[in-house]
Amino acid sequence: MPMAAGQQGDVGELDARFQERRKQVPVLAQRAEAEGVTAIRSYEDMVPLLFPHTTYKSYPESLVAKGRWAQMNRWLDSLSTYRVEGVDVSGVEDVDGWIARLEAAGHLASSSSGTSGKNSFLNKTARDRDVSLRNFVDCLAALGMPPERTWHVLPLGPPTGVTSHRVFRDMVVDAYHRPDGIAVAETAAPEGHHRYMARLTAMRRAMADGTARPDEVAAFEEEAARRQAEVTERLGRIADQVIAHRTERMFFTTTFPLAFRLCEALAERGLAEGDLTGANALTSGGGLKGLALPPDHRSRISRTLNVAPERLLHYYSMQELNVRMPKCPEGRYHVPPQLTLFVLDRDGESFAEASDGQAEGRAAFFDTTVDGRWGGTISGDRIRADLTGCPCGRPGPTVFDEITRYSDLPDGDKITCAGTIDAYVRGFVDA
């Protein structure tokens, strides 16, 4: 029978949050009125109120291209708990400048990397950021790694200049880095991270439709090669430090692609599996970002870096959520009490069929900790979930490690209500 995966989600709590947010988030109020939802009495009542992940990229691209930042304020305001329209955008020249103005006014806008095309922007608050940082440390503590400044902390990602990236890195260093720990010399963050990502997206499209001029392609490829060379050089410097401290504890914070590249750099310097003897740790979230790695890349990373399973924090999350779903020794992601998980059909219209306590379909969530927006989102992920518990003994719903992006499947990523909600948002922009 159809059902929602999310037994720990209290319907009364969902209704209380809905009653609060419908007065604050304009698009939610319009959606609820259109669907005739005045109260949440069951999980089914929540489904039409969950926002497709595409909602946060529903702005007309011409607004960014033409620098119409006041209208971008109105667009973001329609999806926000706290009003955005009063933010001063005079003199703003690009996305980076717009985000800086938002931050100055207390709106900690989060932006996607744009690797799938158009950037998304989500309004967050200091509370959202604090909850997310605290949740990260809580996940590590549950793994057996409470905050102790006894590690060499090695963030492998290059500096981006993005505030949220810097704050996260500083938090991990402050909580875990030993006073005499490895200090990796950093190059200055490149200017205009979001501007560059917007140019990258535009160039990809121009190359795909054949409108990119040869000189534009050459110039962009030269810049991309330079950035890649900087990443390679940085990983090489880190590899040298790792080898020099091979018997000491190191804590790597990174993505799997960067961790694999570090392992390659170590191998190039003659390091073999087993040469690192410190009880090292690794944390990683997200997938491969479209990159191709060997099927056994995770085990090779763990062996090379000497990261035992009990010191690996691998989690499932997304930028729409404040909290993470950590993976247990059974290889499943555990849904924490702050989240209600819904497993929907492909179109995101109703619950997927459940059989023997399991359901497969589109992942959707309600995060009770979200402050700057409505906490309900429909993702672009196809998942398989167990609604009954886990062989590891912990109760609550779990997600299997079989997550696929619908955009990577032949029929693409199509959510039925996406166009309707996008129309609501455009209405606020054009008002």
PDB file of C-alpha atoms in Angstrom, residues 202-310:
ATOM      1  CA  ALA A 202      27.063  29.656 -20.206  1.00  0.00           C
ATOM      2  CA  MET A 203      30.138  28.315 -22.008  1.00  0.00           C
ATOM      3  CA  ARG A 204      28.943  24.723 -21.710  1.00  0.00           C
ATOM      4  CA  ARG A 205      25.651  25.693 -23.281  1.00  0.00           C
ATOM      5  CA  ALA A 206      27.306  27.714 -26.032  1.00  0.00           C
ATOM      6  CA  MET A 207      29.623  24.829 -26.867  1.00  0.00           C
ATOM      7  CA  ALA A 208      26.696  22.390 -26.880  1.00  0.00           C
ATOM      8  CA  ASP A 209      24.602  24.489 -29.280  1.00  0.00           C
ATOM      9  CA  GLY A 210      27.573  25.512 -31.430  1.00  0.00           C
ATOM     10  CA  THR A 211      27.427  29.253 -30.752  1.00  0.00           C
ATOM     11  CA  ALA A 212      30.741  29.538 -28.886  1.00  0.00           C
ATOM     12  CA  ARG A 213      33.506  31.264 -30.854  1.00  0.00           C
ATOM     13  CA  PRO A 214      36.859  29.439 -31.099  1.00  0.00           C
ATOM     14  CA  ASP A 215      38.683  32.260 -29.286  1.00  0.00           C
ATOM     15  CA  GLU A 216      36.137  32.138 -26.426  1.00  0.00           C
ATOM     16  CA  VAL A 217      36.545  28.385 -26.098  1.00  0.00           C
ATOM     17  CA  ALA A 218      40.344  28.668 -26.129  1.00  0.00           C
ATOM     18  CA  ALA A 219      40.375  31.396 -23.481  1.00  0.00           C
ATOM     19  CA  PHE A 220      38.011  29.491 -21.232  1.00  0.00           C
ATOM     20  CA  GLU A 221      39.892  26.222 -21.621  1.00  0.00           C
ATOM     21  CA  GLU A 222      43.112  28.055 -20.727  1.00  0.00           C
ATOM     22  CA  GLU A 223      41.535  29.393 -17.530  1.00  0.00           C
ATOM     23  CA  ALA A 224      40.088  25.975 -16.655  1.00  0.00           C
ATOM     24  CA  ALA A 225      43.500  24.361 -17.176  1.00  0.00           C
ATOM     25  CA  ARG A 226      45.110  26.955 -14.924  1.00  0.00           C
ATOM     26  CA  ARG A 227      42.579  26.282 -12.160  1.00  0.00           C
ATOM     27  CA  GLN A 228      43.081  22.540 -12.482  1.00  0.00           C
ATOM     28  CA  ALA A 229      46.836  23.002 -12.293  1.00  0.00           C
ATOM     29  CA  GLU A 230      46.398  24.975  -9.060  1.00  0.00           C
ATOM     30  CA  VAL A 231      44.318  22.136  -7.563  1.00  0.00           C
ATOM     31  CA  THR A 232      46.938  19.581  -8.623  1.00  0.00           C
ATOM     32  CA  GLU A 233      49.747  21.670  -7.160  1.00  0.00           C
ATOM     33  CA  ARG A 234      47.846  22.104  -3.899  1.00  0.00           C
ATOM     34  CA  LEU A 235      47.143  18.366  -3.592  1.00  0.00           C
ATOM     35  CA  GLY A 236      50.836  17.738  -4.239  1.00  0.00           C
ATOM     36  CA  ARG A 237      51.814  19.996  -1.344  1.00  0.00           C
ATOM     37  CA  ILE A 238      49.316  18.210   0.900  1.00  0.00           C
ATOM     38  CA  ALA A 239      50.661  14.817  -0.222  1.00  0.00           C
ATOM     39  CA  ASP A 240      54.169  15.875   0.805  1.00  0.00           C
ATOM     40  CA  GLN A 241      52.899  16.848   4.247  1.00  0.00           C
ATOM     41  CA  VAL A 242      50.954  13.586   4.609  1.00  0.00           C
ATOM     42  CA  ILE A 243      54.075  11.556   3.874  1.00  0.00           C
ATOM     43  CA  ALA A 244      56.106  13.628   6.321  1.00  0.00           C
ATOM     44  CA  HIS A 245      53.553  12.878   9.087  1.00  0.00           C
ATOM     45  CA  ARG A 246      52.707   9.332   8.018  1.00  0.00           C
ATOM     46  CA  THR A 247      52.561   7.962  11.596  1.00  0.00           C
ATOM     47  CA  GLU A 248      50.307  10.724  12.983  1.00  0.00           C
ATOM     48  CA  ARG A 249      46.518  11.095  12.971  1.00  0.00           C
ATOM     49  CA  MET A 250      45.078  13.025  10.043  1.00  0.00           C
ATOM     50  CA  PHE A 251      41.487  14.092   9.431  1.00  0.00           C
ATOM     51  CA  PHE A 252      40.643  14.604   5.747  1.00  0.00           C
ATOM     52  CA  THR A 253      37.546  16.656   4.853  1.00  0.00           C
ATOM     53  CA  THR A 254      36.773  16.405   1.176  1.00  0.00           C
ATOM     54  CA  THR A 255      34.806  14.789  -1.627  1.00  0.00           C
ATOM     55  CA  PHE A 256      35.603  11.320  -2.928  1.00  0.00           C
ATOM     56  CA  PRO A 257      36.988  12.647  -6.257  1.00  0.00           C
ATOM     57  CA  LEU A 258      39.493  14.887  -4.449  1.00  0.00           C
ATOM     58  CA  ALA A 259      40.382  12.119  -1.984  1.00  0.00           C
ATOM     59  CA  PHE A 260      41.091   9.817  -4.925  1.00  0.00           C
ATOM     60  CA  ARG A 261      43.280  12.462  -6.558  1.00  0.00           C
ATOM     61  CA  LEU A 262      45.230  12.798  -3.302  1.00  0.00           C
ATOM     62  CA  CYS A 263      45.776   9.037  -3.323  1.00  0.00           C
ATOM     63  CA  GLU A 264      47.105   9.299  -6.865  1.00  0.00           C
ATOM     64  CA  ALA A 265      49.477  12.081  -5.775  1.00  0.00           C
ATOM     65  CA  LEU A 266      50.682   9.919  -2.883  1.00  0.00           C
ATOM     66  CA  ALA A 267      51.273   6.965  -5.218  1.00  0.00           C
ATOM     67  CA  GLU A 268      53.240   9.182  -7.588  1.00  0.00           C
ATOM     68  CA  ARG A 269      55.527   9.963  -4.659  1.00  0.00           C
ATOM     69  CA  GLY A 270      56.091   6.276  -3.923  1.00  0.00           C
ATOM     70  CA  LEU A 271      53.653   5.804  -1.041  1.00  0.00           C
ATOM     71  CA  ALA A 272      52.080   2.334  -0.964  1.00  0.00           C
ATOM     72  CA  GLU A 273      49.000   1.040   0.846  1.00  0.00           C
ATOM     73  CA  GLY A 274      49.946   0.431   4.468  1.00  0.00           C
ATOM     74  CA  ASP A 275      52.606   3.120   4.588  1.00  0.00           C
ATOM     75  CA  LEU A 276      50.320   5.488   6.491  1.00  0.00           C
ATOM     76  CA  THR A 277      50.006   4.126  10.020  1.00  0.00           C
ATOM     77  CA  GLY A 278      48.143   6.911  11.799  1.00  0.00           C
ATOM     78  CA  ALA A 279      44.502   6.134  12.716  1.00  0.00           C
ATOM     79  CA  ASN A 280      43.194   8.580  10.124  1.00  0.00           C
ATOM     80  CA  ALA A 281      39.654   9.828   9.520  1.00  0.00           C
ATOM     81  CA  LEU A 282      37.714  11.005   6.484  1.00  0.00           C
ATOM     82  CA  THR A 283      34.416  12.791   5.996  1.00  0.00           C
ATOM     83  CA  SER A 284      32.677  13.074   2.660  1.00  0.00           C
ATOM     84  CA  GLY A 285      29.225  13.856   1.366  1.00  0.00           C
ATOM     85  CA  GLY A 286      27.743  13.997  -2.084  1.00  0.00           C
ATOM     86  CA  GLY A 287      28.375  11.900  -5.135  1.00  0.00           C
ATOM     87  CA  LEU A 288      30.986  12.024  -7.842  1.00  0.00           C
ATOM     88  CA  LYS A 289      29.707  15.220  -9.517  1.00  0.00           C
ATOM     89  CA  GLY A 290      29.609  13.475 -12.861  1.00  0.00           C
ATOM     90  CA  LEU A 291      33.236  12.327 -12.663  1.00  0.00           C
ATOM     91  CA  ALA A 292      34.237   8.774 -13.552  1.00  0.00           C
ATOM     92  CA  LEU A 293      36.204   6.919 -10.874  1.00  0.00           C
ATOM     93  CA  PRO A 294      37.045   3.199 -10.607  1.00  0.00           C
ATOM     94  CA  PRO A 295      34.264   1.070  -9.053  1.00  0.00           C
ATOM     95  CA  ASP A 296      36.488   0.327  -6.056  1.00  0.00           C
ATOM     96  CA  HIS A 297      37.541   3.940  -5.497  1.00  0.00           C
ATOM     97  CA  ARG A 298      36.127   4.110  -1.971  1.00  0.00           C
ATOM     98  CA  SER A 299      37.962   1.041  -0.738  1.00  0.00           C
ATOM     99  CA  ARG A 300      41.175   2.219  -2.403  1.00  0.00           C
ATOM    100  CA  ILE A 301      40.864   5.585  -0.678  1.00  0.00           C
ATOM    101  CA  SER A 302      40.262   3.931   2.693  1.00  0.00           C
ATOM    102  CA  ARG A 303      43.220   1.587   2.293  1.00  0.00           C
ATOM    103  CA  THR A 304      45.642   4.241   1.053  1.00  0.00           C
ATOM    104  CA  LEU A 305      44.687   6.824   3.682  1.00  0.00           C
ATOM    105  CA  ASN A 306      44.307   4.180   6.429  1.00  0.00           C
ATOM    106  CA  VAL A 307      40.708   5.153   7.238  1.00  0.00           C
ATOM    107  CA  ALA A 308      38.859   2.388   9.088  1.00  0.00           C
ATOM    108  CA  PRO A 309      35.039   2.224   8.742  1.00  0.00           C
ATOM    109  CA  GLU A 310      34.559   3.575  12.253  1.00  0.00           C
TER     110      GLU A 310
END
